[in-house]
Amino acid sequence: GENVEQHPSTLSVQEGDSAVIKCTYSDSASNYFPWYKQELGKRPQLIIDIRSNVGEKKDQRIAVTLNKTAKHFSLHITETQPEDSAVYFCAASSFGGNQFYFGTGTSLTVIP
Amino acid sequence: NAGVMQNPRHLVRRRGQEARLRCSPMKGHSHVYWYRQLPEEGLKFMVYLQKENIIDESGMPKERFSAEFPKEGPSILRIQQVVRGDSAAYFCASSRQASNYGYTFGSGTRLTVV
C-alpha cells in the first residue's frame, strides 16, 4: 500500500515569514494530494489540493508543489499569521481508490 | 446543508463496555468513510460504506469493530468491549459518489476509555 511521510513534525516561524512542509509518497499510482489543516479539537479541513497532471497550484498565501518523478509534494504558506497555527496533514490517494493515506502531521506555530 | 454530522461529540466508556458512534452524511450523499485519529497522529482509514454495503473494510481491526450504513438512518461504527487503546478521535466523511476529491469530515467523536 501507499506510505506517506511528512516533515517536519513541528515547525515554528515568526509572523510574516514563510513555512514549508514536505511530504513524500511511495505509490506511483497516487495522483491526488490534498492538504488538511486541523485546529486543536476540531475537524481536519481541506485547504488546498493538487492532481498529478499539475506541478503547482496557488490559492492566495497557500501554494502546493508536486514532483511526480521524485514522489514528493510540499505546502508553502507565505506571510504567515498567528491564525495559521495548527496541525497540517498531507494525504495521497489514487484515482478510484477508496481511501486517503495521511502523513503524521506538522504542528505549525506562528510566533507573533 | 448541515454538513456531515457526528454524535456524540464526546463519549466516555469504561473498559469492556460498548461504544456506538453515529455519522449522518451530507444530504444526498450515499458514501461514508470512517477514519481514526490516535493522539498526535494522522488519520487512519478504517472502512468505506455505501448504503447497506461495506465496500472496503481493510482498515478495520479484525475483532470488536463493526460498521453499518443502513438504508435509513445514520452510519454506525460500533466498538465492542472497548479497551484503553481504543481511545481516539473518530471522524467520518461522506460523498455523493465514490470520490477522488478531498472530502469533508464531520466534527468527530472523541472516545475516551477509562
Coordinates of N, CA, C and O in Angstrom, one line a residue, chain A:
Chain A
G1 N 0.8 -1.2 0.0 CA 0.0 0.0 0.0 C 0.8 1.3 0.0 O 2.1 1.2 0.0
E2 N 0.2 2.4 0.0 CA 0.8 3.7 0.0 C 1.4 4.0 1.3 O 0.9 3.6 2.4
N3 N 2.6 4.7 1.3 CA 3.2 5.2 2.6 C 3.5 6.7 2.4 O 4.3 7.0 1.5
V4 N 3.0 7.5 3.2 CA 3.2 8.9 3.1 C 4.0 9.4 4.4 O 3.6 9.1 5.5
E5 N 5.1 10.0 4.1 CA 5.9 10.5 5.2 C 5.9 12.1 5.1 O 5.9 12.7 4.0
Q6 N 5.9 12.7 6.3 CA 5.7 14.1 6.4 C 6.8 14.7 7.3 O 7.1 14.2 8.4
H7 N 7.4 15.8 6.9 CA 8.4 16.5 7.7 C 8.3 18.0 7.5 O 7.9 18.5 6.5
P8 N 8.6 18.8 8.6 CA 9.0 18.3 9.9 C 7.8 18.0 10.7 O 6.6 18.3 10.3
S9 N 7.9 17.5 11.9 CA 6.8 17.2 12.7 C 6.4 18.4 13.5 O 5.2 18.6 13.9
T10 N 7.3 19.3 13.8 CA 7.0 20.6 14.4 C 7.7 21.7 13.6 O 8.8 21.5 13.1
L11 N 7.1 22.9 13.6 CA 7.7 24.0 12.9 C 7.3 25.3 13.5 O 6.1 25.5 13.7
S12 N 8.2 26.1 13.9 CA 7.9 27.4 14.4 C 8.5 28.5 13.5 O 9.7 28.4 13.1
V13 N 7.7 29.5 13.2 CA 8.2 30.6 12.4 C 7.7 31.9 13.0 O 6.7 31.9 13.7
Q14 N 8.4 33.0 12.6 CA 8.0 34.3 13.0 C 6.8 34.8 12.1 O 6.8 34.5 10.9
E15 N 5.9 35.5 12.7 CA 4.8 36.1 11.9 C 5.4 36.8 10.7 O 6.4 37.6 10.9
G16 N 4.8 36.5 9.5 CA 5.3 37.2 8.3 C 6.3 36.4 7.5 O 6.5 36.6 6.3
D17 N 6.9 35.4 8.2 CA 7.9 34.5 7.5 C 7.1 33.4 6.7 O 5.9 33.3 6.9
S18 N 7.8 32.7 5.9 CA 7.2 31.6 5.2 C 7.4 30.3 5.9 O 8.3 30.1 6.7
A19 N 6.5 29.3 5.6 CA 6.5 28.0 6.2 C 6.4 27.0 5.1 O 5.6 27.1 4.2
V20 N 7.3 26.0 5.2 CA 7.2 24.9 4.1 C 7.1 23.5 4.8 O 7.9 23.3 5.7
I21 N 6.2 22.7 4.4 CA 6.0 21.4 4.9 C 6.1 20.4 3.7 O 5.6 20.7 2.7
K22 N 6.9 19.4 3.9 CA 7.2 18.4 2.8 C 6.7 17.0 3.1 O 6.7 16.6 4.2
C23 N 6.2 16.4 2.0 CA 5.7 15.0 2.1 C 6.3 14.2 1.0 O 6.4 14.8 -0.1
T24 N 6.5 13.0 1.2 CA 6.9 12.0 0.2 C 5.9 10.9 0.2 O 5.2 10.6 1.2
Y25 N 5.7 10.3 -1.0 CA 4.8 9.1 -1.1 C 5.5 8.0 -1.8 O 6.5 8.2 -2.5
S26 N 5.0 6.8 -1.7 CA 5.7 5.7 -2.3 C 5.0 5.1 -3.5 O 5.7 4.5 -4.4
D27 N 3.7 5.2 -3.6 CA 3.0 4.6 -4.7 C 2.8 5.5 -5.9 O 2.2 6.5 -5.9
S28 N 3.5 5.1 -7.0 CA 3.4 5.9 -8.2 C 2.0 6.0 -8.8 O 1.8 6.9 -9.7
A29 N 1.1 5.2 -8.4 CA -0.3 5.3 -8.8 C -1.0 6.4 -8.2 O -2.1 6.8 -8.6
S30 N -0.5 6.9 -7.1 CA -1.2 8.0 -6.4 C -1.2 9.3 -7.3 O -0.2 9.6 -7.9
N31 N -2.4 9.9 -7.4 CA -2.4 11.0 -8.3 C -3.3 12.2 -7.8 O -3.6 13.1 -8.5
Y32 N -3.6 12.1 -6.5 CA -4.4 13.2 -5.9 C -3.8 13.5 -4.5 O -3.7 12.5 -3.7
F33 N -3.5 14.8 -4.2 CA -2.8 15.1 -3.0 C -3.5 16.3 -2.3 O -3.2 17.4 -2.6
P34 N -4.3 16.0 -1.3 CA -4.9 17.1 -0.6 C -4.1 17.5 0.7 O -3.4 16.6 1.2
W35 N -4.3 18.7 1.1 CA -3.7 19.1 2.4 C -4.8 19.6 3.3 O -5.8 20.3 2.9
Y36 N -4.7 19.2 4.6 CA -5.7 19.5 5.6 C -5.1 20.3 6.7 O -3.9 20.0 7.1
K37 N -5.9 21.2 7.3 CA -5.5 21.9 8.4 C -6.4 21.5 9.6 O -7.6 21.5 9.4
Q38 N -5.8 21.2 10.7 CA -6.6 20.8 11.9 C -6.3 21.7 13.1 O -5.1 21.6 13.6
E39 N -7.2 22.5 13.5 CA -7.0 23.2 14.8 C -7.3 22.3 16.0 O -8.1 21.3 15.8
L40 N -6.8 22.7 17.1 CA -7.0 21.8 18.3 C -8.4 21.5 18.6 O -9.3 22.4 18.7
G41 N -8.7 20.2 18.6 CA -10.0 19.7 19.0 C -11.1 19.8 17.9 O -12.2 19.6 18.1
K42 N -10.6 20.2 16.7 CA -11.6 20.4 15.6 C -11.3 19.4 14.5 O -10.4 18.6 14.5
R43 N -12.2 19.5 13.5 CA -12.1 18.6 12.3 C -11.0 19.0 11.4 O -10.7 20.2 11.3
P44 N -10.4 18.0 10.7 CA -9.5 18.4 9.6 C -10.2 19.1 8.5 O -11.3 18.6 8.1
Q45 N -9.7 20.2 8.0 CA -10.4 20.9 6.9 C -9.5 21.0 5.7 O -8.3 21.4 5.8
L46 N -10.0 20.7 4.6 CA -9.3 20.8 3.3 C -8.9 22.2 3.0 O -9.8 23.1 3.0
I47 N -7.6 22.5 2.8 CA -7.2 23.8 2.5 C -6.8 24.0 1.0 O -6.9 25.1 0.4
I48 N -6.2 23.0 0.5 CA -5.7 23.0 -0.9 C -5.5 21.6 -1.4 O -5.2 20.7 -0.6
D49 N -5.5 21.4 -2.7 CA -5.2 20.0 -3.2 C -4.6 20.2 -4.6 O -4.6 21.2 -5.2
I50 N -4.0 19.1 -5.0 CA -3.3 19.1 -6.3 C -3.4 17.8 -7.0 O -3.4 16.7 -6.3
R51 N -3.6 17.7 -8.3 CA -3.6 16.5 -9.0 C -2.3 16.3 -9.8 O -1.6 17.3 -10.0
S52 N -2.0 15.1 -10.1 CA -0.7 14.8 -10.7 C -0.5 15.3 -12.1 O 0.7 15.3 -12.5
N53 N -1.5 15.9 -12.7 CA -1.2 16.5 -14.0 C -0.9 18.0 -13.9 O -0.7 18.7 -14.9
V54 N -0.7 18.4 -12.6 CA -0.3 19.8 -12.4 C 0.9 19.8 -11.5 O 1.0 19.0 -10.6
G55 N 1.8 20.7 -11.7 CA 3.0 20.8 -10.9 C 2.9 21.8 -9.8 O 3.6 21.6 -8.8
E56 N 2.0 22.7 -9.9 CA 1.9 23.7 -8.8 C 0.5 24.3 -8.8 O -0.1 24.5 -9.9
K57 N 0.1 24.7 -7.6 CA -1.3 25.3 -7.5 C -1.2 26.3 -6.4 O -0.5 26.0 -5.3
K58 N -1.8 27.4 -6.6 CA -1.7 28.5 -5.6 C -3.1 29.0 -5.2 O -4.0 29.1 -6.1
D59 N -3.3 29.4 -4.0 CA -4.5 30.0 -3.5 C -4.2 31.0 -2.5 O -3.9 30.7 -1.3
Q60 N -4.0 32.2 -2.9 CA -3.7 33.3 -2.0 C -2.3 33.1 -1.4 O -1.3 33.0 -2.1
R61 N -2.3 32.9 -0.1 CA -1.0 32.7 0.6 C -0.5 31.3 0.7 O 0.5 31.0 1.2
I62 N -1.3 30.4 0.1 CA -1.0 29.0 0.2 C -0.7 28.4 -1.2 O -1.4 28.8 -2.2
A63 N 0.3 27.6 -1.3 CA 0.7 27.0 -2.6 C 1.1 25.6 -2.3 O 1.6 25.3 -1.2
V64 N 0.9 24.7 -3.3 CA 1.4 23.4 -3.2 C 2.1 23.0 -4.5 O 1.7 23.5 -5.6
T65 N 3.2 22.4 -4.3 CA 4.0 21.9 -5.5 C 4.1 20.4 -5.5 O 4.1 19.8 -4.4
L66 N 4.2 19.8 -6.6 CA 4.3 18.4 -6.8 C 5.4 18.0 -7.7 O 5.5 18.6 -8.8
N67 N 6.2 17.1 -7.3 CA 7.3 16.5 -8.2 C 7.0 15.0 -8.3 O 7.3 14.2 -7.4
K68 N 6.4 14.6 -9.4 CA 6.0 13.3 -9.6 C 7.1 12.3 -9.7 O 7.1 11.2 -9.3
T69 N 8.2 12.8 -10.3 CA 9.4 12.0 -10.5 C 10.0 11.6 -9.2 O 10.3 10.4 -9.0
A70 N 10.1 12.6 -8.3 CA 10.7 12.3 -7.0 C 9.7 11.8 -6.0 O 10.1 11.5 -4.9
K71 N 8.4 11.9 -6.4 CA 7.3 11.5 -5.5 C 7.3 12.3 -4.2 O 7.3 11.8 -3.1
H72 N 7.4 13.6 -4.4 CA 7.2 14.4 -3.2 C 6.4 15.7 -3.5 O 6.3 16.1 -4.7
F73 N 5.7 16.2 -2.5 CA 4.9 17.4 -2.7 C 5.0 18.2 -1.4 O 5.3 17.7 -0.3
S74 N 4.8 19.5 -1.6 CA 5.1 20.4 -0.5 C 4.0 21.5 -0.4 O 3.4 21.9 -1.4
L75 N 3.8 21.9 0.8 CA 2.9 23.0 1.1 C 3.7 24.2 1.5 O 4.6 24.1 2.3
H76 N 3.4 25.3 0.9 CA 4.1 26.6 1.2 C 3.1 27.6 1.7 O 2.1 27.9 1.0
I77 N 3.3 28.2 2.8 CA 2.5 29.3 3.3 C 3.4 30.5 3.5 O 4.4 30.5 4.1
T78 N 3.0 31.5 2.8 CA 3.7 32.8 2.8 C 3.0 33.8 3.8 O 1.8 33.6 4.1
E79 N 3.8 34.8 4.2 CA 3.3 35.8 5.1 C 2.4 35.2 6.2 O 1.3 35.6 6.4
T80 N 3.0 34.3 6.9 CA 2.3 33.6 8.0 C 1.7 34.5 9.0 O 2.2 35.6 9.3
Q81 N 0.5 34.1 9.5 CA -0.2 34.8 10.5 C -0.4 33.9 11.7 O -0.5 32.7 11.6
P82 N -0.7 34.5 12.9 CA -0.9 33.6 14.1 C -2.0 32.6 13.9 O -2.0 31.5 14.4
E83 N -3.0 33.0 13.1 CA -4.2 32.1 12.9 C -3.8 30.9 12.0 O -4.6 30.0 11.8
D84 N -2.6 30.9 11.4 CA -2.2 29.8 10.6 C -1.7 28.7 11.5 O -1.4 27.6 11.1
S85 N -1.5 29.0 12.8 CA -1.0 28.0 13.8 C -2.1 26.8 13.8 O -3.2 27.1 14.1
A86 N -1.6 25.6 13.6 CA -2.5 24.4 13.6 C -1.6 23.2 13.2 O -0.4 23.4 13.0
V87 N -2.2 22.1 13.1 CA -1.5 20.9 12.6 C -2.0 20.7 11.2 O -3.1 20.8 10.8
Y88 N -1.0 20.5 10.3 CA -1.2 20.3 8.9 C -0.9 18.9 8.5 O 0.1 18.4 8.9
F89 N -1.8 18.3 7.7 CA -1.7 16.9 7.3 C -1.7 16.9 5.7 O -2.5 17.5 5.1
C90 N -0.7 16.2 5.2 CA -0.8 15.9 3.7 C -1.4 14.5 3.6 O -1.5 13.7 4.5
A91 N -1.9 14.2 2.4 CA -2.5 12.9 2.1 C -2.3 12.6 0.6 O -2.0 13.5 -0.2
A92 N -2.5 11.3 0.3 CA -2.3 10.9 -1.1 C -3.4 9.8 -1.3 O -3.8 9.1 -0.4
S93 N -3.9 9.8 -2.6 CA -4.8 8.7 -3.0 C -4.6 8.5 -4.5 O -4.0 9.3 -5.2
S94 N -5.2 7.4 -4.9 CA -5.1 7.1 -6.4 C -6.5 7.1 -6.9 O -7.5 6.9 -6.2
F95 N -6.7 7.5 -8.2 CA -8.0 7.6 -8.8 C -8.7 6.3 -8.6 O -8.2 5.2 -8.9
G96 N -9.9 6.4 -8.1 CA -10.8 5.2 -7.9 C -10.5 4.5 -6.6 O -11.1 3.6 -6.2
G97 N -9.5 5.0 -5.9 CA -9.2 4.4 -4.6 C -10.2 4.8 -3.6 O -10.9 5.8 -3.7
N98 N -10.3 4.0 -2.5 CA -11.4 4.2 -1.5 C -10.9 5.0 -0.3 O -11.7 5.4 0.5
Q99 N -9.6 5.3 -0.2 CA -9.1 5.9 1.0 C -8.0 6.9 0.7 O -7.3 6.8 -0.4
F100 N -7.8 7.7 1.7 CA -6.6 8.6 1.7 C -5.6 8.1 2.7 O -6.0 7.6 3.7
Y101 N -4.3 8.2 2.3 CA -3.2 7.9 3.2 C -2.7 9.2 3.7 O -2.2 10.0 2.9
F102 N -2.7 9.3 5.0 CA -2.3 10.6 5.6 C -0.9 10.6 6.1 O -0.4 9.5 6.6
G103 N -0.2 11.7 6.1 CA 1.0 11.9 6.8 C 0.8 12.0 8.3 O -0.4 12.1 8.7
T104 N 1.8 12.1 9.1 CA 1.7 12.1 10.5 C 1.5 13.5 11.1 O 1.3 13.7 12.3
G105 N 1.5 14.5 10.2 CA 1.2 15.8 10.6 C 2.4 16.7 11.0 O 3.4 16.2 11.4
T106 N 2.2 18.0 10.8 CA 3.2 19.0 11.2 C 2.5 20.1 12.0 O 1.5 20.7 11.6
S107 N 3.0 20.2 13.2 CA 2.4 21.2 14.1 C 3.1 22.6 13.9 O 4.3 22.7 14.2
L108 N 2.4 23.5 13.3 CA 3.0 24.8 12.9 C 2.6 25.8 14.0 O 1.4 26.0 14.3
T109 N 3.6 26.5 14.5 CA 3.3 27.6 15.4 C 3.9 28.9 14.8 O 5.0 29.0 14.4
V110 N 3.0 29.9 14.7 CA 3.4 31.2 14.1 C 3.5 32.1 15.3 O 2.5 32.4 16.0
I111 N 4.7 32.6 15.5 CA 5.0 33.5 16.7 C 4.8 34.9 16.4 O 5.4 35.4 15.4
P112 N 3.9 35.6 17.1 CA 3.6 37.0 16.8 C 4.8 37.9 17.0 O 5.6 37.6 17.8

